[in-house]
Amino acid sequence: MTQWTLMIHGGAGILRPDTLPADQAEGARAGLNAALDAGAGVLANGGSALDAVEAAVRVLEDDPHFNAGRGAVLSFDGCVCLDAAIMDGSGRQAGGVTGVSATKNPVSLARRVMTATPHVLLSGTGADQFAREQGLEQADESWFATPERRRQLEELRARVDGWFDAEMKYGTVGAVACDAQGHVAAATSTGGVTGKRWGRIGDTPLVGAGTYADDRACAVSATGSGEYFIRAGVGHEIAARVRLTGEDIATAAAAVLADVQALGGTGGVIVAAPDGTAHWAFTTPGMFRGQTDASGHRAVAIFGDE
Ligand code: GLY
């Protein structure tokens, strides 16, 4: 039996005590703990890594402190456009959705894409239609769009150079896990970046970029400037280094984040290996993050020096 482990993130960015109000930090820590509770409850009862990452990400999607599901950032035209993916390392099965605007928990829709269709990635109104056909809970704009996200969009719209939130302050959520059988899984969910236009898609729903899992190597969930994470193929690249060169997950994660940085991007990753080890790494001042495992260890942190 492998010692199970669960690691989560709620987004990387310019997170410091002087940029993140204390009440928001406290709320985010409570949300991270709730997500760890949900995923750990699955794993402690002998459940699968796949069920655990979905359970943890659903909690973060429902929590308005994070940029996914409820509390997702808004696109330039004021709409929610949600992306998510999930991957099972045991057979490299994967599912993703992009541009979803009516499905309450995009991570669960991504899982249905994986299990109930022959496809890997569905988009837009078709993906929401599939969610309805699958009986997944729907929600309207008032559930997703919080007053704070509307204020952030207006702030961005007022800037003459506002392509989108170039500082990527509002993150993404994700989870990686290894279960007692030594299987790994990853899930990631996001609203993308504030002010995105023209159907922009980031790394989150793209298998091999923001989300990847392979029992022969590791599971990866990323957060950061998606365009760079796509160009570096972050999830697959970390797994390929582990599998083909024998690097440990910390060395592989550091090397790939350095490559992203060389391209001009910043962010973070969480990684879980089939031996029950897990590692987080980030090149931003902070990352909402948490970890727990079968030994009872638990850690929740936000800032870089914690
Ligand atoms: N990393 C999330 C995004 O760029 O959409």
PDB file of N, CA and C in Angstrom, residues 85-89 91-94 175-177 184-188 203-222 233-241 243 270-272:
ATOM      1  N   ALA A  85     -10.233  20.793 -16.418  1.00  0.00           N
ATOM      2  CA  ALA A  85      -9.798  19.486 -16.938  1.00  0.00           C
ATOM      3  C   ALA A  85      -9.548  18.544 -15.783  1.00  0.00           C
ATOM      4  N   ILE A  86      -9.608  17.253 -16.085  1.00  0.00           N
ATOM      5  CA  ILE A  86      -9.294  16.217 -15.089  1.00  0.00           C
ATOM      6  C   ILE A  86      -8.575  15.092 -15.812  1.00  0.00           C
ATOM      7  N   MET A  87      -7.647  14.444 -15.129  1.00  0.00           N
ATOM      8  CA  MET A  87      -6.909  13.351 -15.776  1.00  0.00           C
ATOM      9  C   MET A  87      -6.602  12.260 -14.760  1.00  0.00           C
ATOM     10  N   ASP A  88      -6.781  11.032 -15.213  1.00  0.00           N
ATOM     11  CA  ASP A  88      -6.569   9.830 -14.398  1.00  0.00           C
ATOM     12  C   ASP A  88      -5.261   9.185 -14.852  1.00  0.00           C
ATOM     13  N   GLY A  89      -4.271   9.170 -13.947  1.00  0.00           N
ATOM     14  CA  GLY A  89      -2.958   8.662 -14.325  1.00  0.00           C
ATOM     15  C   GLY A  89      -2.912   7.168 -14.574  1.00  0.00           C
ATOM     16  N   GLY A  91      -4.614   5.295 -16.558  1.00  0.00           N
ATOM     17  CA  GLY A  91      -4.680   4.913 -17.969  1.00  0.00           C
ATOM     18  C   GLY A  91      -4.571   6.118 -18.887  1.00  0.00           C
ATOM     19  N   ARG A  92      -4.208   7.244 -18.322  1.00  0.00           N
ATOM     20  CA  ARG A  92      -4.126   8.521 -19.022  1.00  0.00           C
ATOM     21  C   ARG A  92      -5.453   8.893 -19.696  1.00  0.00           C
ATOM     22  N   GLN A  93      -6.576   8.536 -19.035  1.00  0.00           N
ATOM     23  CA  GLN A  93      -7.873   9.030 -19.500  1.00  0.00           C
ATOM     24  C   GLN A  93      -7.974  10.501 -19.086  1.00  0.00           C
ATOM     25  N   ALA A  94      -8.589  11.311 -19.947  1.00  0.00           N
ATOM     26  CA  ALA A  94      -8.661  12.745 -19.642  1.00  0.00           C
ATOM     27  C   ALA A  94      -9.931  13.355 -20.220  1.00  0.00           C
ATOM     28  N   ALA A 175      -5.917  20.377  -7.966  1.00  0.00           N
ATOM     29  CA  ALA A 175      -5.572  19.350  -6.985  1.00  0.00           C
ATOM     30  C   ALA A 175      -4.829  18.226  -7.684  1.00  0.00           C
ATOM     31  N   VAL A 176      -3.880  17.628  -6.965  1.00  0.00           N
ATOM     32  CA  VAL A 176      -3.231  16.390  -7.412  1.00  0.00           C
ATOM     33  C   VAL A 176      -3.261  15.429  -6.231  1.00  0.00           C
ATOM     34  N   ALA A 177      -3.305  14.147  -6.528  1.00  0.00           N
ATOM     35  CA  ALA A 177      -3.361  13.165  -5.449  1.00  0.00           C
ATOM     36  C   ALA A 177      -2.725  11.868  -5.890  1.00  0.00           C
ATOM     37  N   VAL A 184      -2.224   8.077  -9.535  1.00  0.00           N
ATOM     38  CA  VAL A 184      -2.236   9.534  -9.401  1.00  0.00           C
ATOM     39  C   VAL A 184      -3.313  10.139 -10.293  1.00  0.00           C
ATOM     40  N   ALA A 185      -3.752  11.350  -9.936  1.00  0.00           N
ATOM     41  CA  ALA A 185      -4.750  12.076 -10.728  1.00  0.00           C
ATOM     42  C   ALA A 185      -4.539  13.566 -10.522  1.00  0.00           C
ATOM     43  N   ALA A 186      -5.030  14.334 -11.491  1.00  0.00           N
ATOM     44  CA  ALA A 186      -4.933  15.799 -11.429  1.00  0.00           C
ATOM     45  C   ALA A 186      -6.240  16.417 -11.900  1.00  0.00           C
ATOM     46  N   ALA A 187      -6.596  17.559 -11.332  1.00  0.00           N
ATOM     47  CA  ALA A 187      -7.755  18.326 -11.794  1.00  0.00           C
ATOM     48  C   ALA A 187      -7.450  19.811 -11.630  1.00  0.00           C
ATOM     49  N   THR A 188      -7.939  20.610 -12.576  1.00  0.00           N
ATOM     50  CA  THR A 188      -7.680  22.055 -12.550  1.00  0.00           C
ATOM     51  C   THR A 188      -8.939  22.762 -13.059  1.00  0.00           C
ATOM     52  N   ASP A 203      -4.181  27.550 -20.253  1.00  0.00           N
ATOM     53  CA  ASP A 203      -3.563  26.219 -20.139  1.00  0.00           C
ATOM     54  C   ASP A 203      -4.414  25.203 -19.388  1.00  0.00           C
ATOM     55  N   THR A 204      -5.328  25.713 -18.527  1.00  0.00           N
ATOM     56  CA  THR A 204      -6.044  24.831 -17.592  1.00  0.00           C
ATOM     57  C   THR A 204      -6.717  23.621 -18.248  1.00  0.00           C
ATOM     58  N   PRO A 205      -7.526  23.828 -19.320  1.00  0.00           N
ATOM     59  CA  PRO A 205      -8.261  22.673 -19.855  1.00  0.00           C
ATOM     60  C   PRO A 205      -7.443  21.836 -20.825  1.00  0.00           C
ATOM     61  N   LEU A 206      -6.210  22.260 -21.086  1.00  0.00           N
ATOM     62  CA  LEU A 206      -5.403  21.586 -22.109  1.00  0.00           C
ATOM     63  C   LEU A 206      -4.543  20.502 -21.468  1.00  0.00           C
ATOM     64  N   VAL A 207      -4.848  19.264 -21.806  1.00  0.00           N
ATOM     65  CA  VAL A 207      -4.093  18.134 -21.282  1.00  0.00           C
ATOM     66  C   VAL A 207      -2.638  18.253 -21.739  1.00  0.00           C
ATOM     67  N   GLY A 208      -1.726  18.182 -20.770  1.00  0.00           N
ATOM     68  CA  GLY A 208      -0.302  18.332 -21.092  1.00  0.00           C
ATOM     69  C   GLY A 208       0.216  19.723 -20.789  1.00  0.00           C
ATOM     70  N   ALA A 209      -0.673  20.702 -20.672  1.00  0.00           N
ATOM     71  CA  ALA A 209      -0.253  22.071 -20.329  1.00  0.00           C
ATOM     72  C   ALA A 209      -0.563  22.323 -18.852  1.00  0.00           C
ATOM     73  N   GLY A 210      -1.823  22.678 -18.524  1.00  0.00           N
ATOM     74  CA  GLY A 210      -2.168  22.987 -17.140  1.00  0.00           C
ATOM     75  C   GLY A 210      -2.550  21.777 -16.315  1.00  0.00           C
ATOM     76  N   THR A 211      -2.816  20.669 -16.960  1.00  0.00           N
ATOM     77  CA  THR A 211      -3.287  19.469 -16.263  1.00  0.00           C
ATOM     78  C   THR A 211      -2.664  18.238 -16.916  1.00  0.00           C
ATOM     79  N   TYR A 212      -2.107  17.338 -16.079  1.00  0.00           N
ATOM     80  CA  TYR A 212      -1.559  16.102 -16.637  1.00  0.00           C
ATOM     81  C   TYR A 212      -1.428  15.056 -15.535  1.00  0.00           C
ATOM     82  N   ALA A 213      -1.608  13.790 -15.876  1.00  0.00           N
ATOM     83  CA  ALA A 213      -1.404  12.703 -14.897  1.00  0.00           C
ATOM     84  C   ALA A 213      -0.998  11.432 -15.623  1.00  0.00           C
ATOM     85  N   ASP A 214       0.021  10.786 -15.089  1.00  0.00           N
ATOM     86  CA  ASP A 214       0.538   9.556 -15.684  1.00  0.00           C
ATOM     87  C   ASP A 214       1.151   8.733 -14.544  1.00  0.00           C
ATOM     88  N   ASP A 215       0.597   7.566 -14.288  1.00  0.00           N
ATOM     89  CA  ASP A 215       1.112   6.731 -13.191  1.00  0.00           C
ATOM     90  C   ASP A 215       2.587   6.381 -13.369  1.00  0.00           C
ATOM     91  N   ARG A 216       3.108   6.477 -14.586  1.00  0.00           N
ATOM     92  CA  ARG A 216       4.523   6.168 -14.806  1.00  0.00           C
ATOM     93  C   ARG A 216       5.429   7.303 -14.345  1.00  0.00           C
ATOM     94  N   ALA A 217       4.817   8.441 -13.976  1.00  0.00           N
ATOM     95  CA  ALA A 217       5.640   9.609 -13.610  1.00  0.00           C
ATOM     96  C   ALA A 217       5.037  10.377 -12.449  1.00  0.00           C
ATOM     97  N   CYS A 218       3.964  11.145 -12.707  1.00  0.00           N
ATOM     98  CA  CYS A 218       3.390  12.019 -11.690  1.00  0.00           C
ATOM     99  C   CYS A 218       2.112  12.672 -12.216  1.00  0.00           C
ATOM    100  N   ALA A 219       1.426  13.374 -11.311  1.00  0.00           N
ATOM    101  CA  ALA A 219       0.274  14.202 -11.683  1.00  0.00           C
ATOM    102  C   ALA A 219       0.642  15.661 -11.447  1.00  0.00           C
ATOM    103  N   VAL A 220       0.192  16.537 -12.345  1.00  0.00           N
ATOM    104  CA  VAL A 220       0.561  17.957 -12.288  1.00  0.00           C
ATOM    105  C   VAL A 220      -0.688  18.820 -12.481  1.00  0.00           C
ATOM    106  N   SER A 221      -0.848  19.851 -11.658  1.00  0.00           N
ATOM    107  CA  SER A 221      -1.836  20.903 -11.898  1.00  0.00           C
ATOM    108  C   SER A 221      -1.114  22.241 -11.808  1.00  0.00           C
ATOM    109  N   ALA A 222      -1.346  23.100 -12.790  1.00  0.00           N
ATOM    110  CA  ALA A 222      -0.597  24.359 -12.895  1.00  0.00           C
ATOM    111  C   ALA A 222      -1.496  25.567 -12.650  1.00  0.00           C
ATOM    112  N   GLY A 233       4.347  23.482 -22.480  1.00  0.00           N
ATOM    113  CA  GLY A 233       3.770  22.151 -22.257  1.00  0.00           C
ATOM    114  C   GLY A 233       4.037  21.642 -20.848  1.00  0.00           C
ATOM    115  N   VAL A 234       3.743  22.498 -19.867  1.00  0.00           N
ATOM    116  CA  VAL A 234       4.269  22.303 -18.513  1.00  0.00           C
ATOM    117  C   VAL A 234       3.947  20.934 -17.899  1.00  0.00           C
ATOM    118  N   GLY A 235       2.683  20.542 -17.921  1.00  0.00           N
ATOM    119  CA  GLY A 235       2.317  19.293 -17.253  1.00  0.00           C
ATOM    120  C   GLY A 235       3.016  18.092 -17.847  1.00  0.00           C
ATOM    121  N   HIS A 236       2.981  17.996 -19.162  1.00  0.00           N
ATOM    122  CA  HIS A 236       3.624  16.862 -19.823  1.00  0.00           C
ATOM    123  C   HIS A 236       5.138  16.931 -19.690  1.00  0.00           C
ATOM    124  N   GLU A 237       5.664  18.129 -19.741  1.00  0.00           N
ATOM    125  CA  GLU A 237       7.129  18.287 -19.671  1.00  0.00           C
ATOM    126  C   GLU A 237       7.662  17.806 -18.303  1.00  0.00           C
ATOM    127  N   ILE A 238       6.958  18.183 -17.234  1.00  0.00           N
ATOM    128  CA  ILE A 238       7.398  17.710 -15.904  1.00  0.00           C
ATOM    129  C   ILE A 238       7.316  16.184 -15.851  1.00  0.00           C
ATOM    130  N   ALA A 239       6.201  15.628 -16.311  1.00  0.00           N
ATOM    131  CA  ALA A 239       6.041  14.165 -16.268  1.00  0.00           C
ATOM    132  C   ALA A 239       7.079  13.472 -17.157  1.00  0.00           C
ATOM    133  N   ALA A 240       7.364  14.058 -18.307  1.00  0.00           N
ATOM    134  CA  ALA A 240       8.332  13.435 -19.218  1.00  0.00           C
ATOM    135  C   ALA A 240       9.730  13.432 -18.601  1.00  0.00           C
ATOM    136  N   ARG A 241      10.089  14.527 -17.924  1.00  0.00           N
ATOM    137  CA  ARG A 241      11.418  14.564 -17.280  1.00  0.00           C
ATOM    138  C   ARG A 241      11.522  13.473 -16.211  1.00  0.00           C
ATOM    139  N   ARG A 243       9.764  10.696 -15.998  1.00  0.00           N
ATOM    140  CA  ARG A 243       9.690   9.347 -16.587  1.00  0.00           C
ATOM    141  C   ARG A 243      10.946   8.993 -17.383  1.00  0.00           C
ATOM    142  N   ILE A 270       1.646  22.137  -8.662  1.00  0.00           N
ATOM    143  CA  ILE A 270       1.647  21.123  -7.614  1.00  0.00           C
ATOM    144  C   ILE A 270       1.822  19.788  -8.316  1.00  0.00           C
ATOM    145  N   VAL A 271       2.583  18.890  -7.673  1.00  0.00           N
ATOM    146  CA  VAL A 271       2.943  17.626  -8.318  1.00  0.00           C
ATOM    147  C   VAL A 271       2.811  16.499  -7.284  1.00  0.00           C
ATOM    148  N   ALA A 272       2.206  15.394  -7.683  1.00  0.00           N
ATOM    149  CA  ALA A 272       2.133  14.201  -6.821  1.00  0.00           C
ATOM    150  C   ALA A 272       2.667  13.009  -7.590  1.00  0.00           C
TER     151      ALA A 272
END
